GROMACS .gro file of C-alpha atoms in nm:
model
  156
    1MET     CA    1  -1.938  -1.633  -0.928
    2GLY     CA    2  -1.677  -1.597  -0.617
    3ALA     CA    3  -1.589  -1.460  -0.307
    4TYR     CA    4  -1.305  -1.301  -0.270
    5LEU     CA    5  -1.057  -1.133   0.018
    6LEU     CA    6  -0.837  -0.871  -0.112
    7ASP     CA    7  -0.444  -0.820   0.104
    8THR     CA    8  -0.364  -0.469   0.142
    9ASN     CA    9  -0.107  -0.626  -0.119
   10ALA     CA   10  -0.294  -0.654  -0.449
   11LEU     CA   11  -0.527  -0.366  -0.322
   12VAL     CA   12  -0.242  -0.106  -0.463
   13TYR     CA   13  -0.171  -0.316  -0.736
   14HIS     CA   14  -0.530  -0.233  -0.859
   15TYR     CA   15  -0.516   0.076  -0.727
   16GLU     CA   16  -0.141   0.231  -0.896
   17GLY     CA   17  -0.316  -0.008  -1.226
   18ASP     CA   18  -0.012  -0.233  -1.209
   19PRO     CA   19  -0.013  -0.527  -1.441
   20ILE     CA   20  -0.070  -0.730  -1.183
   21GLY     CA   21  -0.317  -0.535  -1.109
   22ARG     CA   22  -0.512  -0.550  -1.458
   23GLN     CA   23  -0.614  -0.989  -1.275
   24ILE     CA   24  -0.799  -0.801  -0.978
   25ASP     CA   25  -1.006  -0.585  -1.258
   26ALA     CA   26  -1.147  -0.896  -1.459
   27LEU     CA   27  -1.241  -1.073  -1.105
   28LEU     CA   28  -1.405  -0.745  -1.122
   29ARG     CA   29  -1.554  -0.699  -1.370
   30VAL     CA   30  -1.775  -1.079  -1.300
   31SER     CA   31  -2.138  -1.028  -1.226
   32GLY     CA   32  -2.260  -1.155  -0.922
   33ASN     CA   33  -1.850  -1.265  -0.746
   34ARG     CA   34  -1.816  -1.008  -0.401
   35PHE     CA   35  -1.566  -0.822  -0.326
   36TYR     CA   36  -1.428  -0.818   0.088
   37VAL     CA   37  -1.134  -0.644   0.284
   38SER     CA   38  -1.029  -0.671   0.645
   39THR     CA   39  -1.038  -0.345   0.771
   40LEU     CA   40  -0.681  -0.384   0.883
   41ALA     CA   41  -0.615  -0.244   0.469
   42LEU     CA   42  -0.780   0.086   0.611
   43VAL     CA   43  -0.476   0.134   0.735
   44GLU     CA   44  -0.245  -0.088   0.574
   45ILE     CA   45  -0.296   0.024   0.255
   46ARG     CA   46  -0.214   0.409   0.412
   47SER     CA   47   0.109   0.298   0.545
   48ALA     CA   48   0.214   0.086   0.193
   49LEU     CA   49   0.147   0.419   0.015
   50ALA     CA   50   0.326   0.665   0.164
   51ALA     CA   51   0.701   0.463   0.209
   52ARG     CA   52   0.574   0.512  -0.190
   53VAL     CA   53   0.576   0.881  -0.171
   54ARG     CA   54   0.859   0.861   0.086
   55ASP     CA   55   1.099   0.605  -0.220
   56GLY     CA   56   0.927   0.933  -0.511
   57ASN     CA   57   0.723   0.681  -0.710
   58LEU     CA   58   0.424   0.867  -0.585
   59THR     CA   59   0.307   1.226  -0.558
   60LEU     CA   60   0.098   1.329  -0.241
   61GLU     CA   61  -0.155   1.369  -0.537
   62GLY     CA   62  -0.146   1.021  -0.638
   63TYR     CA   63  -0.163   0.960  -0.266
   64GLN     CA   64  -0.444   1.167  -0.153
   65LEU     CA   65  -0.649   0.999  -0.493
   66VAL     CA   66  -0.569   0.743  -0.341
   67VAL     CA   67  -0.686   0.701  -0.060
   68LYS     CA   68  -1.015   0.816  -0.228
   69ARG     CA   69  -1.118   0.573  -0.449
   70PHE     CA   70  -0.992   0.329  -0.227
   71ALA     CA   71  -1.300   0.528   0.058
   72TYR     CA   72  -1.535   0.530  -0.161
   73ASP     CA   73  -1.482   0.201  -0.283
   74ILE     CA   74  -1.507   0.047   0.077
   75SER     CA   75  -1.867   0.324   0.088
   76SER     CA   76  -2.183   0.091   0.158
   77LEU     CA   77  -2.220   0.204  -0.247
   78GLY     CA   78  -1.913   0.017  -0.337
   79LYS     CA   79  -1.703  -0.218  -0.476
   80PHE     CA   80  -1.524  -0.332  -0.145
   81HIS     CA   81  -1.738  -0.445   0.214
   82ALA     CA   82  -1.502  -0.421   0.458
   83GLU     CA   83  -1.490  -0.729   0.695
   84PRO     CA   84  -1.380  -0.606   1.091
   85LEU     CA   85  -1.112  -0.676   1.295
   86ARG     CA   86  -1.203  -0.866   1.606
   87GLN     CA   87  -1.087  -0.958   1.961
   88LYS     CA   88  -1.165  -1.266   1.944
   89PHE     CA   89  -0.920  -1.333   1.730
   90VAL     CA   90  -0.657  -1.251   1.921
   91ASP     CA   91  -0.560  -1.571   2.072
   92PRO     CA   92  -0.639  -1.767   1.678
   93CYS     CA   93  -0.348  -1.534   1.548
   94ILE     CA   94  -0.102  -1.620   1.863
   95GLN     CA   95  -0.262  -1.986   1.748
   96LEU     CA   96  -0.167  -1.886   1.335
   97LEU     CA   97   0.158  -1.787   1.472
   98GLU     CA   98   0.300  -2.011   1.687
   99GLU     CA   99   0.193  -2.274   1.408
  100TYR     CA  100   0.292  -2.145   1.085
  101ALA     CA  101   0.570  -1.905   1.198
  102LEU     CA  102   0.720  -2.117   1.431
  103ARG     CA  103   0.681  -2.488   1.429
  104GLN     CA  104   0.679  -2.568   1.056
  105ARG     CA  105   0.872  -2.246   1.021
  106LEU     CA  106   0.684  -2.040   0.737
  107GLY     CA  107   0.689  -1.705   0.615
  108LEU     CA  108   0.367  -1.591   0.838
  109ARG     CA  109   0.378  -1.190   0.922
  110THR     CA  110   0.146  -1.072   1.230
  111LEU     CA  111  -0.034  -0.786   0.958
  112ASP     CA  112  -0.079  -1.148   0.744
  113CYS     CA  113  -0.180  -1.337   1.024
  114LEU     CA  114  -0.460  -1.080   1.085
  115HIS     CA  115  -0.606  -1.087   0.712
  116LEU     CA  116  -0.564  -1.467   0.732
  117ARG     CA  117  -0.780  -1.506   1.075
  118VAL     CA  118  -1.037  -1.249   0.924
  119ALA     CA  119  -1.039  -1.487   0.602
  120LEU     CA  120  -1.060  -1.777   0.782
  121ASP     CA  121  -1.396  -1.610   0.966
  122LEU     CA  122  -1.535  -1.457   0.664
  123LYS     CA  123  -1.497  -1.760   0.516
  124GLN     CA  124  -1.767  -1.997   0.783
  125ARG     CA  125  -1.995  -1.756   0.591
  126GLU     CA  126  -1.812  -1.783   0.244
  127PRO     CA  127  -1.745  -2.128   0.248
  128GLU     CA  128  -1.591  -2.044  -0.129
  129LEU     CA  129  -1.323  -1.733   0.014
  130HIS     CA  130  -1.069  -1.669  -0.185
  131ILE     CA  131  -0.737  -1.460  -0.077
  132VAL     CA  132  -0.627  -1.263  -0.361
  133THR     CA  133  -0.261  -1.167  -0.290
  134ALA     CA  134   0.076  -1.138  -0.477
  135ASP     CA  135   0.282  -1.232  -0.192
  136ARG     CA  136   0.357  -1.602  -0.306
  137ALA     CA  137   0.519  -1.723   0.127
  138PHE     CA  138   0.147  -1.619   0.263
  139ALA     CA  139  -0.087  -1.735  -0.035
  140ASN     CA  140   0.168  -2.085   0.067
  141VAL     CA  141  -0.050  -2.059   0.503
  142ALA     CA  142  -0.401  -1.950   0.389
  143CYS     CA  143  -0.369  -2.273   0.171
  144LEU     CA  144  -0.232  -2.516   0.436
  145ALA     CA  145  -0.468  -2.271   0.735
  146GLY     CA  146  -0.743  -2.417   0.438
  147VAL     CA  147  -0.851  -2.081   0.230
  148THR     CA  148  -0.770  -2.092  -0.084
  149PRO     CA  149  -0.534  -1.839  -0.190
  150LEU     CA  150  -0.507  -1.651  -0.599
  151LEU     CA  151  -0.146  -1.558  -0.616
  152LEU     CA  152  -0.139  -1.231  -0.789
  153GLU     CA  153   0.141  -1.287  -1.018
  154ALA     CA  154   0.346  -1.045  -1.316
  155PRO     CA  155   0.204  -1.101  -1.672
  156THR     CA  156   0.472  -1.283  -1.899
   0.00000   0.00000   0.00000
């Protein structure tokens, strides 16, 4: 049994049926695992999917289907618990950005920083929390900050 916070890129792979997303499907099949998303993902997943529609890689109907499935999955009957962004995360996010993006010159972006802050807060309740991402740079920063990453990679 484990606890997992899914980064938005992981969610997109999961809902698109991408081979990388099958790793999430395997985690979902394990009884007792707990899954979380940041409420930031409510907006970010739509942005990522809209980009796929603009690029011609997803139809408008496909977009609507994924959004509907995601909304169900974060409902009280669904499989993901939405962890809220909190005002108290602002100053710690500034500190994280200054530490990892500025001093250590690692690639920590704003939205990833917010996901990381949610993970650090959640880790107080879920000490064995993993952050699930397909972003290697973000996984490295999460590890340095004290959250164990589960890096999704394409099957060989």
